[in-house]
Amino acid sequence: MTPFRMSRLTARIMAIMLFPLAIFLVGLLSLDQYRTTLIQSEFVALERQGFTLARSLALAEAERDRRVARRQLSPETMTHLIPLVGLGSSLRARVFQPNGSLLADTARRSGFQPNVDIRRHLDKSWRQKIRNNLNDMVAAASGWFSPFDELPAYVEQRRQRASQYAEVIAALSGEPRRALRIDRDSNLMLSVAVPVQDVRLVRGALMVSIGGGKIEQELANVNIVFLQLFVGVLMVTLGLSLYLARSITTPISRLAAAADKLRQSADMSSRLQRLPHRNDEIGQLSDSLIDLTDELQKRIQATAAFAADVAHEIKNPLSSLRSATETFSRAKTAAQKKQLLNVILQDVQRLDRLITDISQASRVDTEIIGQDRDPVDFAGLIDNFIQMRSQTHSQYRLRYEHPPLPVMVRMNESRIVQVIDNVLSNAISFSPKGGMVQFILTAAATRKSAVLEILDDGPGIPDAKLETVFDRFYTERPSGESFGEHSGLGLSIARQIVDAHNGQLTAENRPEGGACFRLVLPLES
């Protein structure tokens, strides 16, 4: 099993997949819409309770003071405050006189002593401790984004006055107002002050407040749920990221390592190994790389073989030239010197022919790939070719049969003419003088191809050599032909050109004698 390592591609894949999750986390920490909704709901409830309490106190004061409407509240009326609020309630109510003094406080009774709430201390379970710690972490992280950290602090003096609370001052002027603060334990403190008034006479102000512990607890529960969801999604995302990265980067790394190993290897028979069980794009990439390296190896081997053949073919005329020049200095008669000069001239011509054909053969593939191919009437092209070659080869009869309609083939015209010329030259070299070379063109609509057959009256080709005749530097010439007249590259070049046109060039023997070369090219669609 290949060890996993964090590559650049793996890091990019994981970053892309984790980016939306990071946005979700930032949104979780910075989104305060839910908290704002809870606070607004608490304020509405506080205002409703405050107005109810204030109306009850105003009615009680009016019932007590029927004759004279005084702009103040009596302490006797405050006896109704605690029963109205409810004993043990988390709601705190304070009443202020119009002069700003504190008249009553449900949290402080006689002597302004705070109520003591005695409860049994219970040890928290480890789960509760973990939840609290996680909630503290989320709250601390949310502090970077939350605007509630900018709220004023709630500070309660021992002797309270209305001037310490802006909402109470507003209520004494007849306007209810809300206030949101943070206590020293970083908990929210919500307060609402409403006027205690009889018709339009403001007798005092009622301030009801409640701690934000309930809100914080609901937020903590929501934070824990979303944090659990975030951790779960994070684990799934990390797992999928690692799986995706491993399924992509590991085979690519294997391909890169195998290609580098193949590059450093001196064994030309070695090849890339296909990836097992890969039917996706990476498997297609593997197959393409394997086909590419195989084709490159074939071309390298073909180039090496071609270089070896070229060296062998050039060595023969060079050896002949060397022998002739060494013998020339020892020749005594003019006839011997003339004969040696003829040998030297023939060898030079043979070298020139070899170098020309070798240069042409080496440029065939690149030139055909780089040139455009146009639709050409193949029948008209052969007709023009035969008319020109009939004058050059006047000692032979050239006959042409073709269909009446044009045969359109997309081709490189000059290169296809070269193919026909090379095959014709080969046919004439084996045909007796006065012999006939026939050109028969047919268009096979079913196979969507044009077929040109070139038939000669020569001795034919040995059955074992029907494919060998297309090899480079293969020469098997008639007995009467001078040595070195042909380089053995004509048919090889012709097949190269035809292969580049996605066609076929084959040879066979005719039953009545002679050879038949068949050229097949795809028709223009």
Coordinates of C-alpha atoms in Angstrom, one line a residue:
M1 CA 0.0 0.0 0.0
T2 CA 1.4 3.3 -1.0
P3 CA 2.0 5.7 2.0
F4 CA -0.1 8.8 1.8
R5 CA 1.7 12.2 1.8
M6 CA 0.3 15.7 1.6
S7 CA 1.0 16.9 -1.9
R8 CA 0.2 20.3 -3.3
L9 CA -2.8 18.9 -5.2
T10 CA -4.1 17.2 -2.1
A11 CA -3.8 20.4 -0.1
R12 CA -5.7 22.3 -2.8
I13 CA -8.5 19.7 -2.9
M14 CA -8.8 19.8 0.9
A15 CA -8.8 23.6 1.0
I16 CA -11.5 23.8 -1.6
M17 CA -13.7 21.3 0.2
L18 CA -13.1 22.9 3.6
F19 CA -13.6 26.4 2.5
P20 CA -17.5 26.3 2.5
L21 CA -17.3 24.6 6.0
A22 CA -15.1 27.5 7.2
I23 CA -17.7 30.0 5.9
F24 CA -20.3 28.0 7.8
L25 CA -18.3 28.2 11.0
V26 CA -17.7 31.9 10.7
G27 CA -21.4 32.4 10.0
L28 CA -22.2 30.3 13.1
L29 CA -20.0 32.5 15.2
S30 CA -21.0 35.8 13.8
L31 CA -24.7 35.3 13.1
D32 CA -26.7 36.9 16.0
Q33 CA -30.1 36.9 14.4
Y34 CA -31.3 34.1 16.7
R35 CA -30.0 35.9 19.8
T36 CA -31.6 39.1 18.7
T37 CA -34.9 37.4 18.2
L38 CA -34.7 35.9 21.7
I39 CA -33.9 39.2 23.2
Q40 CA -36.7 41.0 21.4
S41 CA -39.1 38.3 22.6
E42 CA -37.9 38.8 26.2
F43 CA -38.3 42.5 25.9
V44 CA -41.9 42.2 24.7
A45 CA -42.7 39.9 27.6
L46 CA -41.0 42.3 30.0
E47 CA -43.0 45.3 28.6
R48 CA -46.2 43.4 28.9
Q49 CA -45.5 42.4 32.5
G50 CA -44.3 45.9 33.3
F51 CA -47.4 47.6 31.9
T52 CA -49.6 45.1 33.8
L53 CA -47.8 45.8 37.1
A54 CA -47.7 49.5 36.6
R55 CA -51.4 49.6 35.8
S56 CA -52.2 47.6 38.9
L57 CA -50.1 49.8 41.1
A58 CA -51.7 53.0 39.6
L59 CA -55.2 51.6 40.3
A60 CA -54.3 50.6 43.9
E61 CA -52.8 54.1 44.5
A62 CA -55.9 55.8 43.0
E63 CA -58.2 53.6 45.1
R64 CA -56.3 54.6 48.2
D65 CA -56.1 58.3 47.3
R66 CA -59.6 59.1 46.1
R67 CA -59.7 62.8 47.1
V68 CA -56.3 64.3 46.2
A69 CA -54.2 63.0 43.3
R70 CA -50.7 63.2 44.5
R71 CA -47.7 62.9 42.1
Q72 CA -46.1 60.2 44.2
L73 CA -46.6 56.7 45.4
S74 CA -47.2 55.6 49.0
P75 CA -45.3 52.8 50.7
E76 CA -48.5 51.1 51.6
T77 CA -49.3 50.6 48.0
M78 CA -46.0 48.7 47.6
T79 CA -47.3 45.9 49.7
H80 CA -49.1 44.7 46.5
L81 CA -45.8 44.6 44.5
I82 CA -44.4 41.3 45.8
P83 CA -47.7 39.4 45.4
L84 CA -48.2 40.8 41.9
V85 CA -44.6 39.8 40.9
G86 CA -44.8 36.4 42.5
L87 CA -42.6 35.1 45.3
G88 CA -39.5 33.4 44.0
S89 CA -39.9 34.7 40.5
S90 CA -36.9 35.4 38.4
L91 CA -38.5 38.8 37.5
R92 CA -37.2 41.7 39.6
A93 CA -39.3 44.8 40.0
R94 CA -38.2 48.2 41.4
V95 CA -40.3 51.3 41.9
F96 CA -38.9 54.8 41.9
Q97 CA -40.6 58.0 43.2
P98 CA -40.8 61.0 40.9
N99 CA -37.9 62.5 42.9
G100 CA -35.7 59.6 41.9
S101 CA -35.5 57.7 45.2
L102 CA -36.0 54.0 45.3
L103 CA -39.3 53.1 46.9
A104 CA -39.5 49.3 46.6
D105 CA -37.3 46.4 45.3
T106 CA -38.5 42.8 45.1
A107 CA -35.0 41.6 45.5
R108 CA -34.5 43.6 48.7
R109 CA -36.9 43.6 51.6
S110 CA -36.5 45.2 54.9
G111 CA -33.2 47.0 55.5
F112 CA -32.4 46.5 51.8
Q113 CA -31.1 43.0 52.5
P114 CA -31.0 40.8 49.4
N115 CA -32.9 37.6 49.4
V116 CA -30.8 34.5 50.0
D117 CA -31.6 31.6 47.7
I118 CA -30.3 28.5 49.4
R119 CA -29.9 25.5 47.0
R120 CA -28.2 22.2 47.2
H121 CA -25.0 22.2 45.2
L122 CA -24.9 19.3 42.8
D123 CA -21.8 18.0 41.2
K124 CA -21.8 18.3 37.4
S125 CA -21.4 15.2 35.3
W126 CA -18.4 15.0 32.9
R127 CA -20.8 15.4 30.0
Q128 CA -22.1 18.6 31.5
K129 CA -18.6 19.8 32.1
I130 CA -17.7 19.1 28.5
R131 CA -20.8 20.9 27.2
N132 CA -20.0 23.9 29.4
N133 CA -16.4 24.0 28.2
L134 CA -17.5 23.8 24.6
N135 CA -20.0 26.5 25.1
D136 CA -17.4 28.7 26.7
M137 CA -15.1 28.2 23.8
V138 CA -17.9 29.0 21.3
A139 CA -18.8 32.0 23.3
A140 CA -15.2 33.2 23.4
A141 CA -14.9 32.7 19.7
S142 CA -18.2 34.5 19.1
G143 CA -16.9 37.4 21.1
W144 CA -14.7 38.3 18.1
F145 CA -17.7 38.8 16.0
S146 CA -20.5 39.6 18.4
P147 CA -21.6 43.2 18.9
F148 CA -22.9 42.4 22.4
D149 CA -19.5 42.9 23.9
E150 CA -19.9 46.6 23.3
L151 CA -22.9 46.8 25.6
P152 CA -22.7 48.9 28.8
A153 CA -21.9 47.2 32.0
Y154 CA -24.5 46.7 34.7
V155 CA -23.3 48.2 38.0
E156 CA -25.7 48.3 40.9
Q157 CA -25.0 50.8 43.7
R158 CA -26.0 50.0 47.3
R159 CA -28.3 53.1 47.4
Q160 CA -30.0 53.1 44.0
R161 CA -31.5 56.2 42.4
A162 CA -33.3 56.8 39.2
S163 CA -30.4 58.9 37.8
Q164 CA -28.4 55.6 37.6
Y165 CA -30.7 54.2 35.0
A166 CA -31.5 56.1 31.8
E167 CA -34.7 54.0 31.2
V168 CA -36.1 55.0 34.6
I169 CA -35.5 58.7 33.9
A170 CA -37.4 58.3 30.6
A171 CA -40.2 56.5 32.3
L172 CA -40.6 59.3 34.9
S173 CA -41.1 61.6 32.0
G174 CA -43.9 59.4 30.7
E175 CA -42.0 57.4 28.1
P176 CA -41.4 53.6 28.4
R177 CA -37.9 52.5 27.5
R178 CA -35.8 49.4 27.2
A179 CA -32.1 48.8 28.2
L180 CA -29.7 46.0 27.6
R181 CA -26.5 45.6 29.7
I182 CA -23.9 43.0 30.6
D183 CA -23.2 42.1 34.2
R184 CA -19.9 41.2 35.7
D185 CA -20.4 37.6 34.9
S186 CA -20.8 38.5 31.2
N187 CA -24.5 37.6 31.3
L188 CA -27.1 39.7 29.6
M189 CA -29.3 41.9 31.8
L190 CA -32.6 43.0 30.3
S191 CA -34.6 45.8 31.9
V192 CA -37.8 47.8 30.9
A193 CA -39.0 50.9 32.7
V194 CA -42.6 52.1 32.3
P195 CA -44.4 55.0 34.0
V196 CA -46.8 54.3 36.8
Q197 CA -49.5 56.8 35.9
D198 CA -53.1 57.6 36.5
V199 CA -54.5 59.0 33.2
R200 CA -51.8 61.6 32.6
L201 CA -50.4 61.9 36.1
V202 CA -47.1 60.1 36.5
R203 CA -46.9 58.9 40.1
G204 CA -43.5 57.1 39.6
A205 CA -41.6 54.6 37.5
L206 CA -41.6 50.8 37.5
M207 CA -38.5 49.1 36.4
V208 CA -38.7 45.3 35.7
S209 CA -35.6 43.4 34.8
I210 CA -34.5 39.9 34.2
G211 CA -31.2 38.2 33.8
G212 CA -30.2 36.8 30.4
G213 CA -29.4 33.3 31.8
K214 CA -32.4 31.8 30.0
I215 CA -31.3 33.3 26.7
E216 CA -27.7 32.3 27.2
Q217 CA -28.9 28.7 28.1
E218 CA -30.9 28.5 24.9
L219 CA -28.0 29.9 22.9
A220 CA -25.7 27.5 24.5
N221 CA -27.9 24.6 23.5
V222 CA -28.1 25.9 20.0
N223 CA -24.3 26.4 19.9
I224 CA -23.7 22.8 21.1
V225 CA -26.1 21.4 18.5
F226 CA -24.5 23.4 15.7
L227 CA -21.0 22.6 17.0
Q228 CA -21.8 18.9 17.0
L229 CA -23.2 19.3 13.5
F230 CA -20.0 21.2 12.5
V231 CA -17.7 18.5 13.9
G232 CA -19.7 15.7 12.2
V233 CA -19.6 17.5 8.9
L234 CA -15.9 18.3 9.4
M235 CA -15.1 14.6 9.9
V236 CA -17.1 13.6 6.9
T237 CA -15.5 16.4 4.8
L238 CA -12.0 15.5 5.9
G239 CA -12.7 11.8 5.1
L240 CA -14.1 12.6 1.7
S241 CA -11.3 15.0 1.0
L242 CA -8.6 12.5 1.9
Y243 CA -10.4 9.8 -0.2
L244 CA -10.8 12.1 -3.2
A245 CA -7.2 13.4 -2.9
R246 CA -5.9 9.9 -2.5
S247 CA -7.9 8.6 -5.5
I248 CA -6.6 11.4 -7.7
T249 CA -3.0 12.1 -6.5
T250 CA -1.9 8.6 -5.7
P251 CA -2.4 7.2 -9.3
I252 CA -1.0 10.4 -10.8
S253 CA 2.1 10.1 -8.6
R254 CA 2.4 6.4 -9.6
L255 CA 2.2 7.3 -13.2
A256 CA 4.8 10.1 -12.7
A257 CA 7.2 7.7 -10.9
A258 CA 6.7 5.0 -13.5
A259 CA 7.3 7.5 -16.3
D260 CA 10.5 8.8 -14.6
K261 CA 11.7 5.2 -14.0
L262 CA 11.0 4.4 -17.7
R263 CA 12.9 7.5 -18.7
Q264 CA 16.0 6.4 -16.7
S265 CA 15.8 2.8 -17.9
A266 CA 18.0 1.6 -20.7
D267 CA 15.6 -1.3 -21.6
M268 CA 13.5 -0.2 -24.5
S269 CA 11.2 -3.1 -24.1
S270 CA 9.9 -1.9 -20.7
R271 CA 6.6 -0.1 -20.6
L272 CA 4.2 1.7 -18.2
Q273 CA 1.9 -0.5 -16.2
R274 CA -1.8 0.1 -16.5
L275 CA -3.7 1.3 -13.4
P276 CA -6.0 -1.5 -12.1
H277 CA -9.7 -0.9 -11.9
R278 CA -9.7 2.7 -13.2
N279 CA -12.5 3.4 -15.6
D280 CA -12.5 7.1 -15.1
E281 CA -10.5 10.0 -16.7
I282 CA -7.4 9.0 -14.7
G283 CA -7.6 5.5 -16.3
Q284 CA -8.0 7.2 -19.7
L285 CA -4.9 9.3 -18.9
S286 CA -3.0 6.2 -18.0
D287 CA -4.0 4.4 -21.2
S288 CA -3.1 7.5 -23.2
L289 CA 0.3 7.7 -21.5
I290 CA 1.0 4.1 -22.1
D291 CA 0.0 4.4 -25.8
L292 CA 2.1 7.5 -26.1
T293 CA 5.2 5.9 -24.5
D294 CA 4.7 2.8 -26.6
E295 CA 4.5 4.9 -29.8
L296 CA 7.6 6.9 -28.7
Q297 CA 9.5 3.7 -28.1
K298 CA 8.5 2.4 -31.5
R299 CA 9.7 5.6 -33.1
I300 CA 12.9 5.6 -31.2
Q301 CA 13.6 2.0 -32.2
A302 CA 12.6 2.8 -35.8
T303 CA 14.9 5.8 -35.8
A304 CA 17.8 3.7 -34.4
A305 CA 17.1 1.0 -37.1
F306 CA 16.9 3.6 -39.8
A307 CA 20.2 5.1 -38.7
A308 CA 21.8 1.6 -38.8
D309 CA 20.4 1.0 -42.3
V310 CA 21.6 4.3 -43.5
A311 CA 25.0 3.7 -42.2
H312 CA 25.1 0.2 -43.9
E313 CA 23.8 1.5 -47.2
I314 CA 26.2 4.4 -47.3
K315 CA 29.1 2.2 -46.3
N316 CA 28.9 0.2 -49.5
P317 CA 29.5 3.1 -52.0
L318 CA 32.0 4.6 -49.7
S319 CA 34.0 1.4 -49.7
S320 CA 33.8 1.2 -53.5
L321 CA 34.9 4.8 -53.8
R322 CA 37.9 4.2 -51.5
S323 CA 38.9 1.1 -53.4
A324 CA 38.6 2.9 -56.8
T325 CA 40.6 5.9 -55.6
E326 CA 43.4 3.7 -54.2
T327 CA 43.5 1.7 -57.4
F328 CA 43.4 4.8 -59.6
S329 CA 46.9 5.8 -58.5
R330 CA 48.3 2.4 -59.6
A331 CA 46.4 2.4 -63.0
K332 CA 48.9 2.4 -65.9
T333 CA 46.7 2.8 -69.0
A334 CA 44.2 5.4 -69.9
A335 CA 41.5 2.8 -70.4
Q336 CA 42.0 1.6 -66.8
K337 CA 41.8 5.1 -65.5
K338 CA 38.6 5.8 -67.5
Q339 CA 37.0 2.7 -66.1
L340 CA 37.9 3.7 -62.6
L341 CA 36.5 7.2 -63.1
N342 CA 33.3 5.6 -64.3
V343 CA 33.1 3.5 -61.1
I344 CA 33.8 6.6 -59.0
L345 CA 31.1 8.6 -60.9
Q346 CA 28.5 5.8 -60.4
D347 CA 29.3 5.6 -56.7
V348 CA 29.0 9.4 -56.3
Q349 CA 25.6 9.3 -58.1
R350 CA 24.5 6.4 -55.9
L351 CA 25.5 8.3 -52.8
D352 CA 23.6 11.4 -54.1
R353 CA 20.5 9.3 -54.7
L354 CA 20.8 7.6 -51.3
I355 CA 21.2 10.9 -49.5
T356 CA 18.3 12.5 -51.4
D357 CA 15.9 9.6 -50.7
I358 CA 17.1 9.3 -47.1
S359 CA 16.4 13.0 -46.6
Q360 CA 13.0 12.7 -48.2
A361 CA 12.1 9.6 -46.1
S362 CA 13.1 11.4 -42.8
R363 CA 10.9 14.4 -43.6
V364 CA 7.7 12.6 -44.7
D365 CA 5.9 12.3 -41.4
T366 CA 6.6 15.9 -40.2
E367 CA 5.8 17.5 -43.5
I368 CA 2.5 15.6 -43.9
I369 CA 1.4 16.4 -40.4
G370 CA 2.1 20.1 -40.9
Q371 CA 0.4 20.5 -44.3
D372 CA -3.3 21.1 -45.0
R373 CA -5.4 18.5 -46.9
D374 CA -8.0 19.6 -49.3
P375 CA -10.8 17.6 -51.1
V376 CA -9.4 16.5 -54.5
D377 CA -11.0 14.7 -57.4
F378 CA -8.9 11.5 -57.3
A379 CA -10.0 10.4 -60.7
G380 CA -8.9 13.7 -62.4
L381 CA -5.6 13.7 -60.5
I382 CA -4.7 10.2 -61.8
D383 CA -5.8 11.2 -65.3
N384 CA -3.5 14.2 -65.3
F385 CA -0.7 12.2 -63.9
I386 CA -0.9 9.5 -66.6
Q387 CA -1.0 12.1 -69.3
M388 CA 2.3 13.5 -68.1
R389 CA 4.0 10.2 -67.4
S390 CA 2.9 8.8 -70.8
Q391 CA 5.4 11.1 -72.5
T392 CA 8.2 10.3 -70.0
H393 CA 7.6 6.5 -70.3
S394 CA 6.8 6.3 -74.0
Q395 CA 8.2 2.8 -74.3
Y396 CA 5.4 1.5 -72.0
R397 CA 1.6 1.5 -72.4
L398 CA -0.3 3.2 -69.6
R399 CA -4.1 2.4 -69.5
Y400 CA -6.6 4.0 -67.1
E401 CA -10.1 2.9 -66.1
H402 CA -12.2 5.1 -63.7
P403 CA -15.8 5.7 -62.8
P404 CA -17.7 8.5 -64.7
L405 CA -18.3 10.6 -61.6
P406 CA -15.7 12.5 -59.6
V407 CA -14.1 10.6 -56.7
M408 CA -13.5 13.1 -53.9
V409 CA -10.7 12.3 -51.5
R410 CA -9.2 14.7 -48.9
M411 CA -5.4 14.5 -49.4
N412 CA -2.1 16.2 -49.7
E413 CA -2.1 16.2 -53.5
S414 CA 1.7 16.4 -54.1
R415 CA 2.4 13.5 -51.7
I416 CA -0.2 11.2 -53.2
V417 CA 1.3 12.0 -56.6
Q418 CA 4.6 10.9 -55.2
V419 CA 3.1 7.6 -54.0
I420 CA 1.6 6.9 -57.5
D421 CA 4.9 7.9 -59.1
N422 CA 7.0 5.6 -56.9
V423 CA 4.7 2.6 -57.5
L424 CA 4.7 3.3 -61.3
S425 CA 8.5 3.5 -61.3
N426 CA 8.7 0.2 -59.5
A427 CA 6.2 -1.4 -62.0
I428 CA 8.0 -0.1 -65.0
S429 CA 11.4 -1.3 -63.7
F430 CA 10.0 -4.9 -63.6
S431 CA 7.9 -4.7 -66.8
P432 CA 9.4 -5.6 -70.2
K433 CA 9.6 -2.9 -72.8
G434 CA 6.3 -2.5 -74.6
G435 CA 4.5 -3.9 -71.5
M436 CA 1.3 -2.4 -70.1
V437 CA 0.7 -0.8 -66.7
Q438 CA -3.0 -0.5 -65.9
F439 CA -4.6 1.9 -63.5
I440 CA -8.0 0.9 -62.2
L441 CA -9.9 3.3 -59.9
T442 CA -13.1 2.2 -58.1
A443 CA -15.1 3.9 -55.4
A444 CA -16.5 1.5 -52.8
A445 CA -19.5 3.4 -51.3
T446 CA -20.1 0.6 -48.7
R447 CA -16.6 0.9 -47.3
K448 CA -16.5 4.7 -48.0
S449 CA -13.1 4.3 -49.7
A450 CA -11.4 4.9 -53.1
V451 CA -9.4 1.9 -54.4
L452 CA -6.6 2.4 -57.0
E453 CA -5.0 -0.8 -58.4
I454 CA -1.8 -0.5 -60.4
L455 CA -1.1 -3.7 -62.4
D456 CA 2.1 -4.5 -64.3
D457 CA 3.3 -7.3 -66.6
G458 CA 6.4 -8.1 -64.7
P459 CA 7.5 -11.4 -63.0
G460 CA 5.6 -10.7 -59.9
I461 CA 6.8 -10.7 -56.3
P462 CA 7.7 -13.8 -54.3
D463 CA 5.0 -14.7 -51.9
A464 CA 7.3 -14.4 -48.9
K465 CA 8.3 -10.9 -50.0
L466 CA 4.9 -9.3 -50.5
E467 CA 5.3 -7.3 -47.2
T468 CA 9.1 -7.1 -47.3
V469 CA 9.1 -5.0 -50.4
F470 CA 7.9 -2.1 -48.2
D471 CA 10.9 -2.3 -45.9
R472 CA 13.5 0.4 -46.1
F473 CA 16.5 -0.3 -48.4
Y474 CA 15.0 -3.6 -49.6
T475 CA 16.2 -4.1 -53.2
E476 CA 15.5 -7.1 -55.4
R477 CA 16.1 -5.8 -58.9
P478 CA 15.8 -7.4 -62.3
S479 CA 18.9 -9.2 -63.6
G480 CA 19.6 -6.7 -66.4
E481 CA 19.4 -3.5 -64.3
S482 CA 22.6 -1.8 -63.3
F483 CA 23.6 -2.0 -59.6
G484 CA 22.7 1.1 -57.5
E485 CA 19.9 2.4 -59.8
H486 CA 17.4 2.3 -56.9
S487 CA 17.9 3.1 -53.2
G488 CA 15.2 0.7 -51.9
L489 CA 13.2 3.6 -50.3
G490 CA 10.6 4.3 -52.9
L491 CA 7.9 1.9 -51.7
S492 CA 8.8 2.5 -48.0
I493 CA 8.2 6.2 -48.5
A494 CA 5.0 5.5 -50.4
R495 CA 3.6 3.5 -47.5
Q496 CA 4.6 6.2 -45.0
I497 CA 2.6 8.7 -47.0
V498 CA -0.4 6.5 -47.3
D499 CA -0.4 5.6 -43.6
A500 CA -0.4 9.3 -42.8
H501 CA -3.6 9.6 -44.9
N502 CA -5.2 6.8 -42.9
G503 CA -5.1 4.6 -45.9
Q504 CA -3.5 1.3 -47.0
L505 CA -0.9 0.3 -49.5
T506 CA -0.5 -3.5 -50.2
A507 CA 0.9 -5.7 -52.8
E508 CA -0.2 -9.1 -54.3
N509 CA 0.4 -11.2 -57.3
R510 CA -2.0 -11.4 -60.3
P511 CA -3.2 -14.9 -61.3
E512 CA -2.3 -14.2 -64.9
G513 CA 1.2 -12.9 -63.9
G514 CA 2.6 -9.7 -62.7
A515 CA 2.2 -7.7 -59.5
C516 CA -0.8 -5.6 -58.3
F517 CA -0.3 -2.7 -55.9
R518 CA -3.6 -1.7 -54.2
L519 CA -3.9 1.9 -52.8
V520 CA -7.0 2.5 -50.5
L521 CA -7.9 6.0 -49.3
P522 CA -11.0 7.1 -47.4
L523 CA -13.5 9.1 -49.4
E524 CA -14.5 12.7 -48.4
S525 CA -17.6 12.5 -46.3

